[in-house]
mmCIF file of C-alpha atoms and ligand atoms in Angstrom:
data_model
loop_
_atom_site.group_PDB
_atom_site.id
_atom_site.type_symbol
_atom_site.label_atom_id
_atom_site.label_comp_id
_atom_site.label_asym_id
_atom_site.label_seq_id
_atom_site.Cartn_x
_atom_site.Cartn_y
_atom_site.Cartn_z
ATOM 1 C CA MET A 948 18.630 -71.461 34.142
ATOM 2 C CA CYS A 949 15.544 -71.887 36.301
ATOM 3 C CA LYS A 950 15.253 -70.324 40.154
ATOM 4 C CA PHE A 951 12.426 -71.157 42.057
ATOM 5 C CA PHE A 952 11.852 -69.610 45.291
ATOM 6 C CA PHE A 953 8.920 -68.716 47.591
ATOM 7 C CA TYR A 954 8.907 -64.771 47.741
ATOM 8 C CA GLU A 955 6.888 -63.158 50.045
ATOM 9 C CA ASN A 956 5.660 -59.660 49.543
ATOM 10 C CA PRO A 957 5.259 -57.963 52.895
ATOM 11 C CA VAL A 958 2.579 -55.226 51.839
ATOM 12 C CA LEU A 959 0.848 -56.567 49.365
ATOM 13 C CA HIS A 960 1.032 -60.394 51.608
ATOM 14 C CA ILE A 961 1.278 -62.031 48.512
ATOM 15 C CA ARG A 962 3.137 -65.465 49.521
ATOM 16 C CA THR A 963 3.818 -67.312 45.705
ATOM 17 C CA MET A 964 6.954 -69.782 44.129
ATOM 18 C CA SER A 965 7.963 -67.418 41.103
ATOM 19 C CA GLN A 966 11.208 -65.929 39.768
ATOM 20 C CA PRO A 967 12.122 -62.564 39.839
ATOM 21 C CA ILE A 968 12.111 -60.303 37.209
ATOM 22 C CA ALA A 969 13.182 -56.563 36.689
ATOM 23 C CA SER A 970 12.689 -53.631 34.137
ATOM 24 C CA ALA A 971 13.840 -50.545 33.773
ATOM 25 C CA THR A 972 11.232 -48.552 34.978
ATOM 26 C CA THR A 973 10.442 -47.875 38.122
ATOM 27 C CA ALA A 974 7.154 -48.697 40.090
ATOM 28 C CA LYS A 975 6.024 -45.469 40.419
ATOM 29 C CA GLN A 976 5.582 -45.107 36.272
ATOM 30 C CA LEU A 977 3.164 -47.746 36.765
ATOM 31 C CA GLN A 978 0.825 -47.107 39.969
ATOM 32 C CA GLY A 979 -3.101 -47.052 39.594
ATOM 33 C CA ALA A 980 -2.478 -48.809 36.293
ATOM 34 C CA ILE A 981 -4.014 -52.042 35.154
ATOM 35 C CA GLY A 982 -1.840 -54.927 34.541
ATOM 36 C CA VAL A 983 -2.485 -57.076 31.253
ATOM 37 C CA PHE A 984 -0.662 -60.689 30.410
ATOM 38 C CA ASP A 985 0.068 -63.005 28.261
ATOM 39 C CA SER A 986 2.165 -65.156 26.962
ATOM 40 C CA GLY A 987 2.781 -63.271 24.021
ATOM 41 C CA VAL A 988 1.093 -60.564 22.047
ATOM 42 C CA GLY A 989 -2.297 -62.638 21.565
ATOM 43 C CA GLY A 990 -3.696 -60.711 24.455
ATOM 44 C CA LEU A 991 -3.759 -57.342 22.757
ATOM 45 C CA SER A 992 -6.271 -58.654 21.387
ATOM 46 C CA VAL A 993 -8.013 -57.978 25.417
ATOM 47 C CA LEU A 994 -5.871 -54.883 25.883
ATOM 48 C CA ARG A 995 -7.512 -52.733 22.780
ATOM 49 C CA ALA A 996 -11.084 -53.587 24.484
ATOM 50 C CA ILE A 997 -10.087 -52.686 27.770
ATOM 51 C CA ARG A 998 -8.445 -49.832 25.798
ATOM 52 C CA ALA A 999 -11.988 -48.726 24.025
ATOM 53 C CA ALA A 1000 -13.698 -49.539 27.448
ATOM 54 C CA LEU A 1001 -11.540 -47.859 29.635
ATOM 55 C CA PRO A 1002 -9.423 -45.059 27.675
ATOM 56 C CA HIS A 1003 -8.653 -43.061 31.068
ATOM 57 C CA GLU A 1004 -6.712 -45.660 32.884
ATOM 58 C CA HIS A 1005 -3.270 -46.497 32.295
ATOM 59 C CA LEU A 1006 -2.644 -49.692 31.040
ATOM 60 C CA VAL A 1007 0.777 -51.840 31.311
ATOM 61 C CA TYR A 1008 1.350 -55.079 29.053
ATOM 62 C CA VAL A 1009 3.423 -58.502 29.497
ATOM 63 C CA ALA A 1010 4.079 -60.629 26.577
ATOM 64 C CA ASP A 1011 5.623 -63.302 28.142
ATOM 65 C CA SER A 1012 7.082 -63.932 24.726
ATOM 66 C CA GLY A 1013 10.533 -65.624 26.913
ATOM 67 C CA HIS A 1014 8.664 -68.401 27.953
ATOM 68 C CA ALA A 1015 5.507 -69.262 24.714
ATOM 69 C CA PRO A 1016 3.642 -71.397 24.193
ATOM 70 C CA TYR A 1017 2.224 -71.917 26.913
ATOM 71 C CA GLY A 1018 -0.341 -74.028 25.302
ATOM 72 C CA ASP A 1019 2.145 -77.206 24.915
ATOM 73 C CA GLN A 1020 3.883 -76.423 28.143
ATOM 74 C CA SER A 1021 3.321 -78.177 31.693
ATOM 75 C CA GLU A 1022 0.445 -77.165 33.877
ATOM 76 C CA ALA A 1023 3.849 -76.680 36.363
ATOM 77 C CA HIS A 1024 5.504 -74.068 33.906
ATOM 78 C CA ILE A 1025 1.978 -72.460 33.327
ATOM 79 C CA THR A 1026 1.684 -71.470 37.037
ATOM 80 C CA GLN A 1027 4.304 -70.370 37.851
ATOM 81 C CA ARG A 1028 5.178 -67.730 34.765
ATOM 82 C CA THR A 1029 1.410 -67.058 35.710
ATOM 83 C CA LEU A 1030 3.268 -66.205 39.550
ATOM 84 C CA THR A 1031 6.012 -64.796 38.351
ATOM 85 C CA VAL A 1032 4.618 -62.172 35.780
ATOM 86 C CA GLY A 1033 1.302 -61.444 38.557
ATOM 87 C CA ASN A 1034 3.823 -60.611 41.189
ATOM 88 C CA TRP A 1035 6.046 -58.457 39.139
ATOM 89 C CA LEU A 1036 2.635 -56.636 38.489
ATOM 90 C CA ALA A 1037 1.521 -56.148 42.339
ATOM 91 C CA GLU A 1038 4.456 -54.686 43.068
ATOM 92 C CA GLN A 1039 4.152 -52.176 40.303
ATOM 93 C CA GLY A 1040 1.151 -51.330 42.238
ATOM 94 C CA VAL A 1041 -1.357 -51.692 39.876
ATOM 95 C CA LYS A 1042 -4.796 -52.016 40.668
ATOM 96 C CA ALA A 1043 -6.026 -54.867 38.667
ATOM 97 C CA ILE A 1044 -5.429 -58.222 36.736
ATOM 98 C CA THR A 1045 -6.937 -58.912 33.771
ATOM 99 C CA ILE A 1046 -5.034 -62.196 32.430
ATOM 100 C CA ALA A 1047 -5.541 -62.004 28.563
ATOM 101 C CA CYS A 1048 -4.753 -66.061 27.801
ATOM 102 C CA ASN A 1049 -7.205 -68.483 28.596
ATOM 103 C CA THR A 1050 -4.183 -71.003 29.062
ATOM 104 C CA ALA A 1051 -3.114 -69.544 32.065
ATOM 105 C CA THR A 1052 -6.778 -68.999 32.858
ATOM 106 C CA VAL A 1053 -7.776 -72.724 32.875
ATOM 107 C CA VAL A 1054 -4.133 -73.568 34.714
ATOM 108 C CA ALA A 1055 -3.691 -71.248 36.786
ATOM 109 C CA ALA A 1056 -6.528 -68.070 37.939
ATOM 110 C CA LYS A 1057 -7.413 -69.821 41.182
ATOM 111 C CA THR A 1058 -3.954 -70.082 42.460
ATOM 112 C CA LEU A 1059 -3.361 -66.572 41.697
ATOM 113 C CA ARG A 1060 -5.913 -65.186 43.133
ATOM 114 C CA GLU A 1061 -5.469 -67.030 46.051
ATOM 115 C CA GLN A 1062 -1.882 -65.278 46.599
ATOM 116 C CA THR A 1063 -3.783 -61.732 45.748
ATOM 117 C CA HIS A 1064 -5.996 -58.739 47.149
ATOM 118 C CA LEU A 1065 -5.976 -57.323 43.660
ATOM 119 C CA PRO A 1066 -8.874 -58.392 41.671
ATOM 120 C CA VAL A 1067 -8.386 -60.121 39.403
ATOM 121 C CA VAL A 1068 -10.113 -60.914 35.436
ATOM 122 C CA ALA A 1069 -9.516 -64.160 33.382
ATOM 123 C CA ILE A 1070 -10.840 -64.292 29.779
ATOM 124 C CA GLU A 1071 -11.768 -67.939 29.741
ATOM 125 C CA PRO A 1072 -13.132 -69.817 26.506
ATOM 126 C CA ALA A 1073 -17.223 -68.466 25.521
ATOM 127 C CA ILE A 1074 -18.786 -71.527 25.456
ATOM 128 C CA LYS A 1075 -21.805 -70.294 28.163
ATOM 129 C CA PRO A 1076 -22.557 -67.845 24.817
ATOM 130 C CA ALA A 1077 -21.848 -70.086 22.034
ATOM 131 C CA VAL A 1078 -24.423 -72.733 23.465
ATOM 132 C CA ALA A 1079 -27.151 -69.737 23.395
ATOM 133 C CA LEU A 1080 -26.375 -68.404 19.966
ATOM 134 C CA THR A 1081 -25.690 -72.097 18.363
ATOM 135 C CA ARG A 1082 -28.558 -73.266 15.883
ATOM 136 C CA SER A 1083 -27.083 -76.136 14.711
ATOM 137 C CA GLY A 1084 -26.290 -77.460 18.206
ATOM 138 C CA VAL A 1085 -22.700 -77.813 17.407
ATOM 139 C CA VAL A 1086 -19.899 -75.746 19.026
ATOM 140 C CA GLY A 1087 -16.291 -75.751 17.809
ATOM 141 C CA VAL A 1088 -14.197 -74.663 20.544
ATOM 142 C CA LEU A 1089 -10.572 -73.103 19.177
ATOM 143 C CA ALA A 1090 -7.982 -73.334 21.783
ATOM 144 C CA THR A 1091 -4.536 -74.587 23.186
ATOM 145 C CA ARG A 1092 -3.420 -77.769 23.540
ATOM 146 C CA GLN A 1093 -3.610 -77.429 27.492
ATOM 147 C CA THR A 1094 -7.016 -75.167 27.359
ATOM 148 C CA VAL A 1095 -8.753 -78.118 25.429
ATOM 149 C CA HIS A 1096 -7.175 -80.454 27.890
ATOM 150 C CA SER A 1097 -7.762 -78.795 31.526
ATOM 151 C CA ALA A 1098 -10.286 -79.684 34.032
ATOM 152 C CA ALA A 1099 -11.773 -75.652 33.878
ATOM 153 C CA VAL A 1100 -12.924 -76.518 29.920
ATOM 154 C CA ALA A 1101 -14.527 -80.485 30.759
ATOM 155 C CA ARG A 1102 -16.516 -78.165 34.026
ATOM 156 C CA LEU A 1103 -17.797 -75.601 31.565
ATOM 157 C CA VAL A 1104 -18.870 -78.660 28.341
ATOM 158 C CA ALA A 1105 -20.637 -80.438 31.497
ATOM 159 C CA LEU A 1106 -22.419 -76.935 32.672
ATOM 160 C CA TYR A 1107 -23.672 -75.451 29.989
ATOM 161 C CA GLY A 1108 -23.143 -77.687 26.626
ATOM 162 C CA ALA A 1109 -25.165 -81.404 28.349
ATOM 163 C CA ASP A 1110 -27.542 -81.006 25.554
ATOM 164 C CA LYS A 1111 -25.172 -79.803 22.629
ATOM 165 C CA ARG A 1112 -22.288 -81.169 20.669
ATOM 166 C CA ILE A 1113 -18.952 -79.841 22.022
ATOM 167 C CA LEU A 1114 -16.043 -80.077 19.361
ATOM 168 C CA LEU A 1115 -12.995 -79.350 21.223
ATOM 169 C CA GLN A 1116 -9.770 -78.467 18.953
ATOM 170 C CA ALA A 1117 -6.492 -77.973 19.742
ATOM 171 C CA CYS A 1118 -4.590 -75.760 17.248
ATOM 172 C CA PRO A 1119 -1.239 -75.901 17.152
ATOM 173 C CA GLY A 1120 1.473 -73.738 14.999
ATOM 174 C CA TRP A 1121 -1.277 -70.980 14.982
ATOM 175 C CA VAL A 1122 -0.082 -69.043 17.780
ATOM 176 C CA GLU A 1123 3.223 -69.118 16.092
ATOM 177 C CA GLN A 1124 1.636 -67.055 13.199
ATOM 178 C CA VAL A 1125 0.023 -64.888 15.352
ATOM 179 C CA GLU A 1126 3.481 -64.026 17.091
ATOM 180 C CA ARG A 1127 4.933 -63.268 13.707
ATOM 181 C CA ALA A 1128 2.168 -61.303 12.907
ATOM 182 C CA ASP A 1129 1.849 -63.299 9.722
ATOM 183 C CA LEU A 1130 -1.557 -63.531 10.079
ATOM 184 C CA HIS A 1131 -2.966 -63.776 6.035
ATOM 185 C CA SER A 1132 -0.030 -66.368 4.348
ATOM 186 C CA ALA A 1133 -1.165 -69.181 2.251
ATOM 187 C CA GLU A 1134 0.970 -70.758 4.801
ATOM 188 C CA THR A 1135 -0.983 -69.491 7.887
ATOM 189 C CA GLU A 1136 -4.833 -70.350 5.970
ATOM 190 C CA ALA A 1137 -3.779 -73.617 5.210
ATOM 191 C CA LEU A 1138 -2.708 -73.889 9.070
ATOM 192 C CA LEU A 1139 -6.041 -72.969 9.654
ATOM 193 C CA ARG A 1140 -8.484 -75.041 7.409
ATOM 194 C CA GLN A 1141 -6.537 -78.225 9.083
ATOM 195 C CA PHE A 1142 -8.441 -77.813 12.056
ATOM 196 C CA ILE A 1143 -11.225 -75.592 11.192
ATOM 197 C CA THR A 1144 -12.569 -77.905 8.225
ATOM 198 C CA PRO A 1145 -12.809 -80.590 10.247
ATOM 199 C CA LEU A 1146 -15.370 -78.795 12.587
ATOM 200 C CA LEU A 1147 -17.664 -77.610 10.178
ATOM 201 C CA GLU A 1148 -17.937 -80.835 8.167
ATOM 202 C CA GLN A 1149 -19.600 -82.352 11.473
ATOM 203 C CA GLY A 1150 -22.274 -79.600 11.262
ATOM 204 C CA ALA A 1151 -20.425 -76.478 13.849
ATOM 205 C CA ASP A 1152 -21.730 -73.314 13.158
ATOM 206 C CA THR A 1153 -20.445 -71.536 16.283
ATOM 207 C CA LEU A 1154 -16.654 -71.254 16.740
ATOM 208 C CA VAL A 1155 -15.517 -69.839 20.097
ATOM 209 C CA LEU A 1156 -12.039 -68.151 19.714
ATOM 210 C CA GLY A 1157 -10.811 -69.584 23.156
ATOM 211 C CA CYS A 1158 -7.215 -68.338 22.574
ATOM 212 C CA THR A 1159 -6.769 -64.661 22.628
ATOM 213 C CA HIS A 1160 -4.099 -64.978 19.330
ATOM 214 C CA TYR A 1161 -6.642 -66.315 17.167
ATOM 215 C CA PRO A 1162 -9.018 -63.112 17.062
ATOM 216 C CA PHE A 1163 -5.887 -61.969 15.058
ATOM 217 C CA LEU A 1164 -6.784 -64.331 12.798
ATOM 218 C CA ARG A 1165 -10.498 -63.313 12.679
ATOM 219 C CA ASP A 1166 -10.342 -62.167 9.002
ATOM 220 C CA THR A 1167 -8.982 -65.514 7.443
ATOM 221 C CA LEU A 1168 -10.959 -67.697 9.763
ATOM 222 C CA ALA A 1169 -14.372 -65.771 8.594
ATOM 223 C CA ARG A 1170 -13.678 -65.846 4.483
ATOM 224 C CA ILE A 1171 -13.211 -69.624 5.409
ATOM 225 C CA ALA A 1172 -15.957 -70.817 7.753
ATOM 226 C CA GLY A 1173 -18.306 -68.448 5.440
ATOM 227 C CA GLU A 1174 -20.723 -65.595 7.064
ATOM 228 C CA ARG A 1175 -23.073 -68.543 8.639
ATOM 229 C CA VAL A 1176 -20.911 -69.687 11.098
ATOM 230 C CA THR A 1177 -20.399 -67.113 14.322
ATOM 231 C CA LEU A 1178 -16.780 -66.718 15.544
ATOM 232 C CA LEU A 1179 -16.434 -65.499 19.537
ATOM 233 C CA ASP A 1180 -14.660 -64.406 21.295
ATOM 234 C CA PRO A 1181 -15.005 -62.669 24.860
ATOM 235 C CA ALA A 1182 -12.407 -60.147 24.473
ATOM 236 C CA GLU A 1183 -15.230 -57.126 24.986
ATOM 237 C CA ALA A 1184 -17.020 -59.042 27.925
ATOM 238 C CA VAL A 1185 -14.092 -58.691 29.531
ATOM 239 C CA ALA A 1186 -13.516 -54.949 29.502
ATOM 240 C CA ARG A 1187 -16.431 -55.031 30.591
ATOM 241 C CA GLU A 1188 -16.452 -57.025 33.721
ATOM 242 C CA LEU A 1189 -13.094 -55.307 34.455
ATOM 243 C CA THR A 1190 -15.089 -52.316 34.650
ATOM 244 C CA ARG A 1191 -17.842 -53.120 36.978
ATOM 245 C CA ARG A 1192 -15.438 -54.367 39.378
ATOM 246 C CA LEU A 1193 -12.952 -51.248 39.866
ATOM 247 C CA ALA A 1194 -16.325 -49.437 39.709
ATOM 248 C CA ASP A 1195 -17.478 -51.349 42.213
ATOM 249 C CA ASN A 1196 -14.474 -51.257 44.744
ATOM 250 C CA GLY A 1197 -14.186 -47.296 43.345
ATOM 251 C CA SER A 1198 -10.774 -47.534 41.525
ATOM 252 C CA LEU A 1199 -11.978 -46.198 38.576
ATOM 253 C CA THR A 1200 -10.076 -43.028 37.361
ATOM 254 C CA THR A 1201 -11.688 -40.115 37.805
ATOM 255 C CA GLN A 1202 -8.758 -38.529 35.140
ATOM 256 C CA THR A 1203 -10.041 -37.222 31.698
ATOM 257 C CA ALA A 1204 -6.936 -37.762 29.647
ATOM 258 C CA LEU A 1205 -6.165 -39.985 27.292
ATOM 259 C CA GLY A 1206 -4.284 -43.044 29.899
ATOM 260 C CA SER A 1207 -0.786 -44.265 28.810
ATOM 261 C CA VAL A 1208 0.135 -48.062 27.052
ATOM 262 C CA LYS A 1209 3.157 -49.137 28.407
ATOM 263 C CA PHE A 1210 4.706 -52.834 27.113
ATOM 264 C CA PHE A 1211 7.489 -55.414 28.270
ATOM 265 C CA THR A 1212 8.300 -58.617 27.100
ATOM 266 C CA THR A 1213 10.443 -61.217 28.168
ATOM 267 C CA GLY A 1214 11.492 -61.975 25.151
ATOM 268 C CA ASP A 1215 13.265 -60.247 22.128
ATOM 269 C CA VAL A 1216 12.669 -57.317 22.401
ATOM 270 C CA ALA A 1217 12.697 -56.117 18.126
ATOM 271 C CA GLN A 1218 10.926 -59.299 17.499
ATOM 272 C CA ALA A 1219 7.986 -57.763 20.161
ATOM 273 C CA GLN A 1220 8.474 -54.306 19.141
ATOM 274 C CA LEU A 1221 7.342 -55.543 15.414
ATOM 275 C CA ALA A 1222 4.818 -58.036 16.485
ATOM 276 C CA VAL A 1223 3.319 -55.747 18.623
ATOM 277 C CA THR A 1224 3.490 -52.581 16.575
ATOM 278 C CA HIS A 1225 2.073 -54.428 13.828
ATOM 279 C CA LEU A 1226 -1.193 -56.011 16.201
ATOM 280 C CA TRP A 1227 -1.921 -52.733 18.290
ATOM 281 C CA GLY A 1228 -1.814 -50.497 14.925
ATOM 282 C CA ALA A 1229 0.657 -48.178 16.546
ATOM 283 C CA THR A 1230 4.063 -47.551 16.893
ATOM 284 C CA ALA A 1231 5.046 -49.328 20.543
ATOM 285 C CA GLN A 1232 8.131 -48.933 22.693
ATOM 286 C CA VAL A 1233 8.478 -52.425 24.288
ATOM 287 C CA GLU A 1234 10.995 -52.625 27.324
ATOM 288 C CA ALA A 1235 12.504 -55.662 28.352
ATOM 289 C CA LEU A 1236 11.433 -57.712 31.017
ATOM 290 C CA THR A 1237 14.262 -59.891 32.831
ATOM 291 C CA SER A 1238 15.192 -62.126 34.720
ATOM 292 C CA ASP A 1239 17.264 -60.860 37.899
HETATM 293 N N1 LIG B 2523 -2.999 -66.315 23.655
HETATM 294 C C1 LIG B 2523 -3.094 -67.581 25.055
HETATM 295 C C2 LIG B 2523 -4.004 -68.043 24.881
HETATM 296 O O1 LIG B 2523 -5.204 -67.325 25.514
HETATM 297 C C3 LIG B 2523 -1.529 -69.519 24.669
HETATM 298 C C4 LIG B 2523 -1.179 -68.495 23.188
HETATM 299 C C5 LIG B 2523 0.213 -69.537 24.490
HETATM 300 O O2 LIG B 2523 0.163 -71.520 23.831
HETATM 301 O O3 LIG B 2523 1.261 -69.583 24.457
HETATM 302 O O4 LIG B 2523 -4.166 -69.260 25.564
#
């Protein structure tokens, strides 16, 4: 059942259309952490870059797996989910929100930014760096259906790719393989070949990983594409931008101990636990985040 209502947060002055969600963890435990979210486990590729850049910060990650994949859903649904998760993170007292999902960024980052005073750092397809790198003049952008059809990507292409060929390629099915942590099977390889072969045949020498799930397919993609093709993942740039924003507003942690990392999912906890443990590379406790 989907309940919509206007939620007013008196402390943060967030007024947003969102759906209430809750977890057993109290807000106090997440106070001052950095909030990171994606439709599922793909955003862990951004989380690991943030962890490497800011090891002393406390991190809280939300996989909105109960509502994934975002890439095949309506803009209204993606916006509602982005506001719902963003609002929950704000209520927990996080000091910044990172949108680790290109689809949520291109559809809803602007709306989220309008509704919170928190710094919002959002990943987007690395079209600008790809244009700077290509030697053949042909760039492939691999992303979800919503991302390749978005106005935001059309703007990036117009802004940076006017004198290049930018091939936008939706890759249905890839997200599901990563959610199952099925990164190397023959089925996964066939699915990757199906969508990148036409780009390679048209001369693409640079492929933008425009969905945060895709860096987990990097090994297989690199093997198919060959060493002359560059694969671009902007996760480290996102971590640098986040660091810069926290430094600018004086909110970088001063603690010297390693920060904690907490994982939440709106989907099946056991499945998320398996996928997070596999992709994060350490046993992870995933907590349920349920609709009220
Ligand atoms: N990981 C998300 C992205 O970067 C999308 C996955 C989905 O379709 O849910 O776009």
